[in-house]
JSON list of C-alpha atoms in Angstrom, two decimals:
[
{"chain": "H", "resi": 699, "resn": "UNK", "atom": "CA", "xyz": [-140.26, -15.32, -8.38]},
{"chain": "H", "resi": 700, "resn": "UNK", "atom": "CA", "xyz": [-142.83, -12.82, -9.53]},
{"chain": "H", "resi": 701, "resn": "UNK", "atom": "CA", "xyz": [-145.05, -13.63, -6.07]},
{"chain": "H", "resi": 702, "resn": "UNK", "atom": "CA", "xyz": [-143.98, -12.52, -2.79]},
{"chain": "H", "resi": 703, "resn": "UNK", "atom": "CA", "xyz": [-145.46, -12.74, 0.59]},
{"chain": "H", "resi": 704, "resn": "UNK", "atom": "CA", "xyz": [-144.45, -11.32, 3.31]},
{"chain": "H", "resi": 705, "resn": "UNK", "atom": "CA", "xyz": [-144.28, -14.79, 5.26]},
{"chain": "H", "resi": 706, "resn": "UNK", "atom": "CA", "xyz": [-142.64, -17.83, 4.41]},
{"chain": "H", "resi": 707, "resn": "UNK", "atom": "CA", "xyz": [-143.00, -21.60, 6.10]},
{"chain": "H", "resi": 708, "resn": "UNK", "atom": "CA", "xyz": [-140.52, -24.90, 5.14]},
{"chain": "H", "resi": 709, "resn": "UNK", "atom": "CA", "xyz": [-142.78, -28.20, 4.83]},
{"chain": "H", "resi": 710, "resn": "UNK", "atom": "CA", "xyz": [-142.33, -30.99, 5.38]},
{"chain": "H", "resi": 711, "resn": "UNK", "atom": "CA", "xyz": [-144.59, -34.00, 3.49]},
{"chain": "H", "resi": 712, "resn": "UNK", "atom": "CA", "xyz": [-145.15, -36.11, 6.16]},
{"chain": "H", "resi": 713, "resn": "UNK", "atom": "CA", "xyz": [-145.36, -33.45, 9.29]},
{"chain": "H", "resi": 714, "resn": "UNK", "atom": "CA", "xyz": [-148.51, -32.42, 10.85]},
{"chain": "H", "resi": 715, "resn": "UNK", "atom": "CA", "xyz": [-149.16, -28.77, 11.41]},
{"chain": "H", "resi": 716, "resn": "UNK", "atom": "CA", "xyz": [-151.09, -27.80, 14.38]},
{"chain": "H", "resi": 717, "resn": "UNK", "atom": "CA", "xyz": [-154.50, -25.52, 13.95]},
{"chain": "H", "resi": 718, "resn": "UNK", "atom": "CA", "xyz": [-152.66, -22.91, 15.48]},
{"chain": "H", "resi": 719, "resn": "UNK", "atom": "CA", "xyz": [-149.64, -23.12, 13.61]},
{"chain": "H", "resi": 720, "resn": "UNK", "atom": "CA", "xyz": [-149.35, -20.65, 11.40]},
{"chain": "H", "resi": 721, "resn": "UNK", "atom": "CA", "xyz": [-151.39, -18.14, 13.30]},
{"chain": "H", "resi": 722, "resn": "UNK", "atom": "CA", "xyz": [-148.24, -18.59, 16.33]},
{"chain": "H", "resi": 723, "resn": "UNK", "atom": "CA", "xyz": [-145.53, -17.67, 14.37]},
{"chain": "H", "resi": 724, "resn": "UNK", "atom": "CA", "xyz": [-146.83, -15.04, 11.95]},
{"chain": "H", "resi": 725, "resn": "UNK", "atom": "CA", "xyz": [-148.48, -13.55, 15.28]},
{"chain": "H", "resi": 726, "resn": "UNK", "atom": "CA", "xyz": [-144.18, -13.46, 16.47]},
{"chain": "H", "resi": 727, "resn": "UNK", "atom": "CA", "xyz": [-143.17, -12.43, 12.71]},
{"chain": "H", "resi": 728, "resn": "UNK", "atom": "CA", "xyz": [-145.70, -9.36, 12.75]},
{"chain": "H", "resi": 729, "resn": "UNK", "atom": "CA", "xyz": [-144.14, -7.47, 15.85]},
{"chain": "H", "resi": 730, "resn": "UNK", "atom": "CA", "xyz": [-140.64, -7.64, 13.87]},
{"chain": "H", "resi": 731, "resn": "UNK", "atom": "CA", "xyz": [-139.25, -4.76, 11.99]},
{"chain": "H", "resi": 732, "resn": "UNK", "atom": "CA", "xyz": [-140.23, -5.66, 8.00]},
{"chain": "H", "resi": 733, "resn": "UNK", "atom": "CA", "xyz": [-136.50, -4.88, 7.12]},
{"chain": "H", "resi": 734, "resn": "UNK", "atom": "CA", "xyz": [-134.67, -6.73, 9.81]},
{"chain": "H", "resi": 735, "resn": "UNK", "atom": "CA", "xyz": [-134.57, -10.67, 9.20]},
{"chain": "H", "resi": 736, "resn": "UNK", "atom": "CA", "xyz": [-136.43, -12.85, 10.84]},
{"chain": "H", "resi": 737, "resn": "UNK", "atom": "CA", "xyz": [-136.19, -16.55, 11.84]},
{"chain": "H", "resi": 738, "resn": "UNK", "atom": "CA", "xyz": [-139.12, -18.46, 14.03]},
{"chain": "H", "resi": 739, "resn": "UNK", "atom": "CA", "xyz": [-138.65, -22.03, 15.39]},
{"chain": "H", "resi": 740, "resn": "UNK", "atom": "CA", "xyz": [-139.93, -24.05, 17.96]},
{"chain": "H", "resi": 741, "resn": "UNK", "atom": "CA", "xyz": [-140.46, -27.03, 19.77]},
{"chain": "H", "resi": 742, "resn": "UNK", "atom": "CA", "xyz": [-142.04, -30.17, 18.15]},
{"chain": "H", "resi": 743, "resn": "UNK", "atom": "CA", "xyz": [-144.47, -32.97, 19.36]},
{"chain": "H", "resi": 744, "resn": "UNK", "atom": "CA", "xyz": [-142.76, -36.34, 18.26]},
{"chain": "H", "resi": 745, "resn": "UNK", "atom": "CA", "xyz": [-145.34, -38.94, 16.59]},
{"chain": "H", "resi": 746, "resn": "UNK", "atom": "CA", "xyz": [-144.48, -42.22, 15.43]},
{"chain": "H", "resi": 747, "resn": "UNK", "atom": "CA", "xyz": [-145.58, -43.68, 11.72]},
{"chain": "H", "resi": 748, "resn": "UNK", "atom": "CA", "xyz": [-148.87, -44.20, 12.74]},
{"chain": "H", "resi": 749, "resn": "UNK", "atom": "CA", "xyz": [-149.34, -40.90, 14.39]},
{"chain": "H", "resi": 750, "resn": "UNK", "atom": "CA", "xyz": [-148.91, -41.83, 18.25]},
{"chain": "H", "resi": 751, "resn": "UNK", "atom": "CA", "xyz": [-147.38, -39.54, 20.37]},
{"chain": "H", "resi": 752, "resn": "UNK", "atom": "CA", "xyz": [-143.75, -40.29, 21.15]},
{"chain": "H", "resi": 753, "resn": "UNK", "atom": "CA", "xyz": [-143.11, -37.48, 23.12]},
{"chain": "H", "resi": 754, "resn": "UNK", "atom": "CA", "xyz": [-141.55, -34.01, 22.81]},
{"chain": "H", "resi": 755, "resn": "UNK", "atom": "CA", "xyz": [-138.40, -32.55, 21.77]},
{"chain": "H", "resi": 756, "resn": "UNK", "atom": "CA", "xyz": [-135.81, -31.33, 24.48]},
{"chain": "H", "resi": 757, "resn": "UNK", "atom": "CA", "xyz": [-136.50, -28.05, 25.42]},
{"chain": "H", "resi": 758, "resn": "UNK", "atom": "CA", "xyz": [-133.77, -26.08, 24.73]},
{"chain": "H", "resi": 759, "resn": "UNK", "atom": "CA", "xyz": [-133.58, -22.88, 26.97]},
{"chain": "H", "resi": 760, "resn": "UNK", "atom": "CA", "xyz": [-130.27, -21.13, 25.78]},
{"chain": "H", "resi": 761, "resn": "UNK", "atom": "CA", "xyz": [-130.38, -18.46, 23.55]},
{"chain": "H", "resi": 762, "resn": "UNK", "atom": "CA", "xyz": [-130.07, -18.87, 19.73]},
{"chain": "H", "resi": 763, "resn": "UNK", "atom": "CA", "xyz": [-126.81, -17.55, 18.47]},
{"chain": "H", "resi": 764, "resn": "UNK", "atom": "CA", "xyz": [-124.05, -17.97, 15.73]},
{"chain": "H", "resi": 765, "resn": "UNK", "atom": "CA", "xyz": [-121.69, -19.49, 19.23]},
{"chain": "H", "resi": 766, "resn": "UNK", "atom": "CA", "xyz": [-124.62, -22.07, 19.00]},
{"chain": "H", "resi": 767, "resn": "UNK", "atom": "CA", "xyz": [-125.56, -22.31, 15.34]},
{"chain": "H", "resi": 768, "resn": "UNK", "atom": "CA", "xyz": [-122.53, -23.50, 13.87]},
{"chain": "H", "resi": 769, "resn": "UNK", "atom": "CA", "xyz": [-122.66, -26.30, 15.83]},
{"chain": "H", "resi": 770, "resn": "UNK", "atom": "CA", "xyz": [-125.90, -27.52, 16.34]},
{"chain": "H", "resi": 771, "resn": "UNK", "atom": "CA", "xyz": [-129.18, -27.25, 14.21]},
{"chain": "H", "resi": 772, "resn": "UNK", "atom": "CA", "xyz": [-131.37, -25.72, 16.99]},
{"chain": "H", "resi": 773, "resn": "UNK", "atom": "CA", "xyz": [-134.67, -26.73, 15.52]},
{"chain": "H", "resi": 774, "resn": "UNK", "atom": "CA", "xyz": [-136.64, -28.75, 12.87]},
{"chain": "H", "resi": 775, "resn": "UNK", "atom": "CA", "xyz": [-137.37, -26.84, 9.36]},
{"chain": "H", "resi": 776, "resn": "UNK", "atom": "CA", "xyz": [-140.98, -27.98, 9.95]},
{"chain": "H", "resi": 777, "resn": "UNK", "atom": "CA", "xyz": [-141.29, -25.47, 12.25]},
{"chain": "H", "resi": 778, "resn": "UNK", "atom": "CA", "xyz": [-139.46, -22.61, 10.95]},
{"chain": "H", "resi": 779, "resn": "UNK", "atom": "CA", "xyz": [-140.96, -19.26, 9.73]},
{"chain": "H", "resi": 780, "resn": "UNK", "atom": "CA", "xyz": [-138.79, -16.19, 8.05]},
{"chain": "H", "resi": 781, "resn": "UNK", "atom": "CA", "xyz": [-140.23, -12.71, 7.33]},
{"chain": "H", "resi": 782, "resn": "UNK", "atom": "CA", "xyz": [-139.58, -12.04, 3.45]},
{"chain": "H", "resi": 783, "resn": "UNK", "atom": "CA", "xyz": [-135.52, -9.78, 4.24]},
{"chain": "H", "resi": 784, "resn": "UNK", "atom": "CA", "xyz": [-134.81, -13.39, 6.29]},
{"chain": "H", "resi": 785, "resn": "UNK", "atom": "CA", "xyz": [-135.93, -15.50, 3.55]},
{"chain": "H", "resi": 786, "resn": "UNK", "atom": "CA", "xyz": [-133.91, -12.74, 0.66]},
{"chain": "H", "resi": 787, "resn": "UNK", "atom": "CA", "xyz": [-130.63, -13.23, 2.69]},
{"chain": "H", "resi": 788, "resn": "UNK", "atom": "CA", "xyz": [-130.95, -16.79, 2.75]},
{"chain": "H", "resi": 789, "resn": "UNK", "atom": "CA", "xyz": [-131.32, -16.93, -1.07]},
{"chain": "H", "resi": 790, "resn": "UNK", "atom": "CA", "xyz": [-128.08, -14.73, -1.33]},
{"chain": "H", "resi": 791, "resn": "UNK", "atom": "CA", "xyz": [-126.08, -16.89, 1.35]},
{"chain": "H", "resi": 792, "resn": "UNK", "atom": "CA", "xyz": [-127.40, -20.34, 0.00]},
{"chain": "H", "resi": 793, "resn": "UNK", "atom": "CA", "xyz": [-126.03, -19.59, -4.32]},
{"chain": "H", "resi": 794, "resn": "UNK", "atom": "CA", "xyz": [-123.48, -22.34, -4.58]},
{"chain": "H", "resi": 795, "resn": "UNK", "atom": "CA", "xyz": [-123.89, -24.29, -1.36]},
{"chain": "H", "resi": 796, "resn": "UNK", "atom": "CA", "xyz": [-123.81, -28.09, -1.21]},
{"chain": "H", "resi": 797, "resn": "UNK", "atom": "CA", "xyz": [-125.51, -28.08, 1.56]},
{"chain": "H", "resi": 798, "resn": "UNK", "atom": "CA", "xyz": [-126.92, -31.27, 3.61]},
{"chain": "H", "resi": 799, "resn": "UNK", "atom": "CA", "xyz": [-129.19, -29.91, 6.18]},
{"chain": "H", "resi": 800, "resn": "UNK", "atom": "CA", "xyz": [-131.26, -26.75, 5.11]},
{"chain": "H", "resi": 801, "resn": "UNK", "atom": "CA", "xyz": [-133.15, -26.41, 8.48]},
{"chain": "H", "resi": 802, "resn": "UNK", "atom": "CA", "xyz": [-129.63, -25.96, 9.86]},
{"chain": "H", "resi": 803, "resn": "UNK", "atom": "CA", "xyz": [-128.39, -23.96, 7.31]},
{"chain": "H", "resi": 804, "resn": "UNK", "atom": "CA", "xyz": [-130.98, -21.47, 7.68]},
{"chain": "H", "resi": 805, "resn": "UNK", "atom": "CA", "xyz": [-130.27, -21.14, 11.76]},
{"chain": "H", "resi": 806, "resn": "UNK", "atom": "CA", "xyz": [-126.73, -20.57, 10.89]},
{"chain": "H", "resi": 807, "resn": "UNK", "atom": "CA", "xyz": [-127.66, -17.52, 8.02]},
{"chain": "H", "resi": 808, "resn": "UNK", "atom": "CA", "xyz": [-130.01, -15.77, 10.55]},
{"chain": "H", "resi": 809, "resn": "UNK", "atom": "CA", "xyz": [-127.43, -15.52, 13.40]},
{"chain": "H", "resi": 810, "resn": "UNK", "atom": "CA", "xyz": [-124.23, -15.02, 11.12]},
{"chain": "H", "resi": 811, "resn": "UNK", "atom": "CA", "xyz": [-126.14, -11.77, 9.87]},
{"chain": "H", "resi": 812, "resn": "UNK", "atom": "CA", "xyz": [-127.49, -11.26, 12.68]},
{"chain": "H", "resi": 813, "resn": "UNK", "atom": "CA", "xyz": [-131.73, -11.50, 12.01]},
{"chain": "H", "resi": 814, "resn": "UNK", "atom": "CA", "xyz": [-133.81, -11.75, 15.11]},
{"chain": "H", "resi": 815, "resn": "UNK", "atom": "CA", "xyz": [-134.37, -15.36, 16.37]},
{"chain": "H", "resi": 816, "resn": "UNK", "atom": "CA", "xyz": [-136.68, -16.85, 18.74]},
{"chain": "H", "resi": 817, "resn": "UNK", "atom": "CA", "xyz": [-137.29, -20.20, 19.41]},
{"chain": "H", "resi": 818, "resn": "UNK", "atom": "CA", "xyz": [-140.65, -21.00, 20.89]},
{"chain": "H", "resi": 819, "resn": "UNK", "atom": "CA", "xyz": [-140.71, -23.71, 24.00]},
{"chain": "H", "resi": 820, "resn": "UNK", "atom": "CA", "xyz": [-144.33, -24.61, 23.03]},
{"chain": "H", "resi": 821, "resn": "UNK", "atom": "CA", "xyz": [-145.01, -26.64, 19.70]},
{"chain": "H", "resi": 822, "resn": "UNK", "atom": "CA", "xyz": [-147.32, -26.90, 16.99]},
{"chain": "H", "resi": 823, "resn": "UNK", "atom": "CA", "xyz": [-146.13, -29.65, 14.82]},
{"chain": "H", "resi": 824, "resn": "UNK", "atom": "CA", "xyz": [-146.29, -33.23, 15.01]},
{"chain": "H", "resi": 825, "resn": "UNK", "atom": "CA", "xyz": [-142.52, -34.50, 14.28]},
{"chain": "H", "resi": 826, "resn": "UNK", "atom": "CA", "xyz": [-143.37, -38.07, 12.68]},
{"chain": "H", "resi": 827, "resn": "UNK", "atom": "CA", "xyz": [-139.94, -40.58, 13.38]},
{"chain": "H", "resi": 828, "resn": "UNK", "atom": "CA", "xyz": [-139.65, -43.29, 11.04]},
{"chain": "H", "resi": 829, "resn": "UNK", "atom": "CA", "xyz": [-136.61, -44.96, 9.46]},
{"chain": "H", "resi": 830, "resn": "UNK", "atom": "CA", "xyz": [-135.84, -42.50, 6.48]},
{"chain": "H", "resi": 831, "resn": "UNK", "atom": "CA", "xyz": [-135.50, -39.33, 8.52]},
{"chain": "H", "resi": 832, "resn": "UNK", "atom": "CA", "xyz": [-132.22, -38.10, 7.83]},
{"chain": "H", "resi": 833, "resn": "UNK", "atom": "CA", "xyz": [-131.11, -37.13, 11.28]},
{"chain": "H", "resi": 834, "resn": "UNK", "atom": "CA", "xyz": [-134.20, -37.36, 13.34]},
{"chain": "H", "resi": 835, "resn": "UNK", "atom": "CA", "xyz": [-135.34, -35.86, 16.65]},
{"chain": "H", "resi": 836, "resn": "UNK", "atom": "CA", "xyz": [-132.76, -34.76, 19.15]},
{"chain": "H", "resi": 837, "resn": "UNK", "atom": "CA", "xyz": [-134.28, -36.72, 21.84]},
{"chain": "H", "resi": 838, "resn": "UNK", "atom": "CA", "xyz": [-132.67, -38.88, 24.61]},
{"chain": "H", "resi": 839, "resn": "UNK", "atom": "CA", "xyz": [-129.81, -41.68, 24.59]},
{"chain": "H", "resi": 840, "resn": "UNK", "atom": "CA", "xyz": [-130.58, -43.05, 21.25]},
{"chain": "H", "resi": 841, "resn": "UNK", "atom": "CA", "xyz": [-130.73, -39.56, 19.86]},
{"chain": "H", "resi": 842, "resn": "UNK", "atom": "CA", "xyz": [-127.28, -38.71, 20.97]},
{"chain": "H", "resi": 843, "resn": "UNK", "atom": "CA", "xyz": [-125.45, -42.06, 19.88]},
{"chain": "H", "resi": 844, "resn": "UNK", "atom": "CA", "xyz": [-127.13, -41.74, 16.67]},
{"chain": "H", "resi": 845, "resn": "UNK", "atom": "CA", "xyz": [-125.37, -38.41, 16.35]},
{"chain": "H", "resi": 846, "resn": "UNK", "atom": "CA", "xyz": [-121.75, -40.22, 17.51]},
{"chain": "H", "resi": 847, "resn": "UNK", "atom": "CA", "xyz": [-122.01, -42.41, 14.80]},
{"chain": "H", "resi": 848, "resn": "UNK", "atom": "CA", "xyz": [-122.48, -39.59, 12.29]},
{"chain": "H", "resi": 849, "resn": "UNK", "atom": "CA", "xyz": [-119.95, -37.74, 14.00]},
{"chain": "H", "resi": 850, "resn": "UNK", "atom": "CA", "xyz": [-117.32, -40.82, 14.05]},
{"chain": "H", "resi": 851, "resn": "UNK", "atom": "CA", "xyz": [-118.14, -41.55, 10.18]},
{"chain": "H", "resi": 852, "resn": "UNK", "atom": "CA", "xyz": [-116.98, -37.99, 9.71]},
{"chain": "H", "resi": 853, "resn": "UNK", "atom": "CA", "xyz": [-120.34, -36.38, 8.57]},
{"chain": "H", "resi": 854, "resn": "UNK", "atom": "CA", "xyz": [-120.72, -33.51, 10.63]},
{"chain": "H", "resi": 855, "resn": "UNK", "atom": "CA", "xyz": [-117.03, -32.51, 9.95]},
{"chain": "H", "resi": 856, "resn": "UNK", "atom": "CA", "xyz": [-118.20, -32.76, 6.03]},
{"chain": "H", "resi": 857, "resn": "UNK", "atom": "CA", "xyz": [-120.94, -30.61, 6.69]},
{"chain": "H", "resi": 858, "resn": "UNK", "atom": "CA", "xyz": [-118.84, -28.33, 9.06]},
{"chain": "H", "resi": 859, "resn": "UNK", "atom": "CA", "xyz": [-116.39, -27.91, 6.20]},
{"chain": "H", "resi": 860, "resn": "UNK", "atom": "CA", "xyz": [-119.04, -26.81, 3.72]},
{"chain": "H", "resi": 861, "resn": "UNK", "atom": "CA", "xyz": [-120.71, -24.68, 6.30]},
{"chain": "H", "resi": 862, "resn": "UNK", "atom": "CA", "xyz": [-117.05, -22.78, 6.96]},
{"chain": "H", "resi": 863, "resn": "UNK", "atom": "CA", "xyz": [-116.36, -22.61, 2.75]},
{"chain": "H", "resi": 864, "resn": "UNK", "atom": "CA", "xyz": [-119.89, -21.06, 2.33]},
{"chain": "H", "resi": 865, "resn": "UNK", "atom": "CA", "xyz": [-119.96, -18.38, 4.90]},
{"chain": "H", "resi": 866, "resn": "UNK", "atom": "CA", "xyz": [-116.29, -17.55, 4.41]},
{"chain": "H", "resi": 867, "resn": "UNK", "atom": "CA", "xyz": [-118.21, -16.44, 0.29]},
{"chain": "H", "resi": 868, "resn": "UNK", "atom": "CA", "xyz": [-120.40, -14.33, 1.67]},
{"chain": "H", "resi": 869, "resn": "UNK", "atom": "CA", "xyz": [-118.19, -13.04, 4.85]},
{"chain": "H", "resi": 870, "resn": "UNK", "atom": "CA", "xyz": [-118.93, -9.52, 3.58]},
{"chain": "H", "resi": 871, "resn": "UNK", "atom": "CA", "xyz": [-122.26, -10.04, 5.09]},
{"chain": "H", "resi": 872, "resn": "UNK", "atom": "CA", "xyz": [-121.97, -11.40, 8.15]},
{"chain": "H", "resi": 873, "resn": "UNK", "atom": "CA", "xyz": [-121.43, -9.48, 11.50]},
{"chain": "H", "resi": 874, "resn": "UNK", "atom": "CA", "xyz": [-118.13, -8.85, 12.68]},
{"chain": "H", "resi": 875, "resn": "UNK", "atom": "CA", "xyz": [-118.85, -11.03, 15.66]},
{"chain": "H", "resi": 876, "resn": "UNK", "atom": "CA", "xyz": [-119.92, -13.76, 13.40]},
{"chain": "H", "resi": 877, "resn": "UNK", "atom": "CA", "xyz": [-116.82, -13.12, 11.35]},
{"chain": "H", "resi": 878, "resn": "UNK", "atom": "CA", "xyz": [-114.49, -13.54, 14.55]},
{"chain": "H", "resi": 879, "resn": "UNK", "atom": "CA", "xyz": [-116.58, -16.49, 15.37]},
{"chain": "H", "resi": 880, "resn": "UNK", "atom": "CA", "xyz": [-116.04, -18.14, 11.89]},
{"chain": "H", "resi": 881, "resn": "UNK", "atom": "CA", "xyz": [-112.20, -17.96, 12.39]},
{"chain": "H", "resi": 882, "resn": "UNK", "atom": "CA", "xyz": [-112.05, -18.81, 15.62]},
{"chain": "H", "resi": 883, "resn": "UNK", "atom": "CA", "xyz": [-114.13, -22.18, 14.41]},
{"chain": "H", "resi": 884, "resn": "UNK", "atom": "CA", "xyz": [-111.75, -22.93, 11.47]},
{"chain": "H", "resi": 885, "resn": "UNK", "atom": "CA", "xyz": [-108.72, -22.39, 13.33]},
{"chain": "H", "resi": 886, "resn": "UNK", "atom": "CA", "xyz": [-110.48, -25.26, 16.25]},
{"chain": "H", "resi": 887, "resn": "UNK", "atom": "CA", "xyz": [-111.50, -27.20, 13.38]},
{"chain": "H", "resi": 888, "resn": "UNK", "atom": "CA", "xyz": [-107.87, -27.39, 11.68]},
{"chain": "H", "resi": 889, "resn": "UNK", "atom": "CA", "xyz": [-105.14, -27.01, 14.30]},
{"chain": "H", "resi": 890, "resn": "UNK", "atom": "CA", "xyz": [-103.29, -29.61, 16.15]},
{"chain": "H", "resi": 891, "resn": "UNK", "atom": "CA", "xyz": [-104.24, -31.22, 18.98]},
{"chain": "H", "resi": 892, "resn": "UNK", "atom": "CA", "xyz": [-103.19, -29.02, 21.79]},
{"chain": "H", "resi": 893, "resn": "UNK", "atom": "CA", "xyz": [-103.63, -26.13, 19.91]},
{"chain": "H", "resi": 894, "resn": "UNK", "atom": "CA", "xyz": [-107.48, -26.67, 19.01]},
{"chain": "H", "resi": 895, "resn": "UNK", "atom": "CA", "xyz": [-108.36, -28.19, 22.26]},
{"chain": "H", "resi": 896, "resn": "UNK", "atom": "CA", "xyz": [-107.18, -24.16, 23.74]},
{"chain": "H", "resi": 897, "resn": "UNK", "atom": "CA", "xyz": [-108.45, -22.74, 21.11]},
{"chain": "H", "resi": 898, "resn": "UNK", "atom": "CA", "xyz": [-112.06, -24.88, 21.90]},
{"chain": "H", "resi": 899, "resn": "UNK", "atom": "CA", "xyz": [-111.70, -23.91, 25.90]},
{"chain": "H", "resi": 900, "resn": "UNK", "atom": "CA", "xyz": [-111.59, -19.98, 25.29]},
{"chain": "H", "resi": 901, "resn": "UNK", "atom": "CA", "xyz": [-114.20, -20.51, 22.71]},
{"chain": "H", "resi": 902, "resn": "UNK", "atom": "CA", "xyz": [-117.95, -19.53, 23.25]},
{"chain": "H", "resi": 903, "resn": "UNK", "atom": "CA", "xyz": [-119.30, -22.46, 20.88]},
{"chain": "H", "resi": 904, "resn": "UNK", "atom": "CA", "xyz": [-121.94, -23.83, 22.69]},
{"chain": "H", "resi": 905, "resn": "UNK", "atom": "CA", "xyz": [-124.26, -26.88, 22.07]},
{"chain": "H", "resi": 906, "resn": "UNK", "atom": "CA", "xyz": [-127.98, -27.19, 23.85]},
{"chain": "H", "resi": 907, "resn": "UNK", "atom": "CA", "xyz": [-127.54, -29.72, 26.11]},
{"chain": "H", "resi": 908, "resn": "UNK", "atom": "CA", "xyz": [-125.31, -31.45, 28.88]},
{"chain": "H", "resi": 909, "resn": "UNK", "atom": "CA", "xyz": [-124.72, -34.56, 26.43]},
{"chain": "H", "resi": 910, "resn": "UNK", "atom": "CA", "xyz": [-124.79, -32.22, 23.43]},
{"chain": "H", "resi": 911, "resn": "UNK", "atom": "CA", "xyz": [-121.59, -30.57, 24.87]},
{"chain": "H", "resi": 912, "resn": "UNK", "atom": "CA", "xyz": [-120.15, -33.61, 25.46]},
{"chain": "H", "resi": 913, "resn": "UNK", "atom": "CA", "xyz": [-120.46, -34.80, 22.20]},
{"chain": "H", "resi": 914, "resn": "UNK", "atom": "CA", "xyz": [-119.13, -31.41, 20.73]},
{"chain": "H", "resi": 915, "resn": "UNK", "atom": "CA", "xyz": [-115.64, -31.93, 23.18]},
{"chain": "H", "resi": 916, "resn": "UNK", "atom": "CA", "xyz": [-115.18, -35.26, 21.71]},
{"chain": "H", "resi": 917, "resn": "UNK", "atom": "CA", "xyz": [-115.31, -33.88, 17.93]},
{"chain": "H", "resi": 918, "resn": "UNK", "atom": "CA", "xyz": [-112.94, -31.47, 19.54]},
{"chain": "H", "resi": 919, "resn": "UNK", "atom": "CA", "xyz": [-110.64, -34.10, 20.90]},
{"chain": "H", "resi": 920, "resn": "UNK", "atom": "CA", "xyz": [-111.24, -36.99, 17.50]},
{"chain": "H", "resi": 921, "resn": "UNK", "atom": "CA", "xyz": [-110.64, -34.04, 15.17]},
{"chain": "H", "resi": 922, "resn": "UNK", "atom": "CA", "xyz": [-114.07, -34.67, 14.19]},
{"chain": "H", "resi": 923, "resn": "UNK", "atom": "CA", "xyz": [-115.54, -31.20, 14.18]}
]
């Protein structure tokens, strides 16, 4: 496009941005080199349909990495703010894709070329739940069965595969680490059983939470990854 900015936000139709929204994560965005990438994220306030509070989304405490990214989608693309080199490599990295999740997708790009990440434990957006959200927040028990059944129907591994196709295009311009890490997935993702479940244990994939790991050793175990 002939405009540029220097910021850029996802949004979401039905989300509701906080006053101090914007302001939050361009206030982050600012104190970031103009030429590194840049990926902001945060926290959400859940709301149902009609705009009651719900609660919040877990507050994940780990740090945001590529061991972390390619298997789990840290944060909500209603939240998420690039500087303009973040929002360039994601163009490059996204040509092709068939791609299911781009809030994900985008987590994954920044660590795999290794932008700056920070995800902020305070938030500024109401999430609203309703029926047609495609995965939904990552809250609680019915949060995490939800996720079984798309892991037992086989989607994540889907999305896994296209993830692993798409990066593997653009290795070139990932980090060496990333580029270890991306093997090291493929080869947990493909082998036999004993084989990926050692592969998995010496691993430093990593999901958010207690359950979340869980959940990510069963894919392990059900070939499911």
């Amino acid at each position: 496009s002939r405009y540029g900015a220097d910021y850029y936000f996802f949004s979401d139709q039905d989300d509701v941005w906080h006053p101090d929204k914007m302001r939050r994560a361009i206030e982050w965005l600012q104190l970031q080199p103009a030429d590194q990438p840049a990926l902001y994220c945060s926290k959400t306030r859940l709301i149902d349909e009609a705009g009651q509070p719900l609660g919040y989304s877990p507050l994940f405490s780990r740090t945001p990495a590529f061991a972390n990214a390619m298997v789990q989608s840290l944060a909500g693309g209603n939240t998420m703010a690039m500087n303009d080199a973040m929002r360039r490599v994601l163009i490059v990295l996204s040509e092709g894709a068939a791609l299911r999740s781009h809030d994900w997708w985008a987590y994954i790009v920044a660590t795999a070329v290794g932008a700056t990440c920070y995800y902020d434990p305070e938030a500024f957006v109401d999430y609203r739940q309703h029926e047609n959200n495609q995965v939904g927040s990552n809250r609680g028990m019915r949060a995490f069965f939800s996720r079984l059944q798309l892991l037992f129907l086989g989607e994540f591994s889907d999305w896994n595969k296209n993830h692993i196709e798409q990066l593997e295009r653009y290795a070139h311009l990932l980090t060496p680490s990333a580029r270890r890490q991306l093997f090291l997935f493929k080869k947990i993702k493909t082998a036999h059983f004993a084989s990926r479940l050692f592969f998995y244990l010496r691993s430093p994939f990593y999901r958010q939470t207690i359950l979340g790991n869980a959940g990510l050793l069963l894919a392990v175990l059900l070939r499911r990854l």
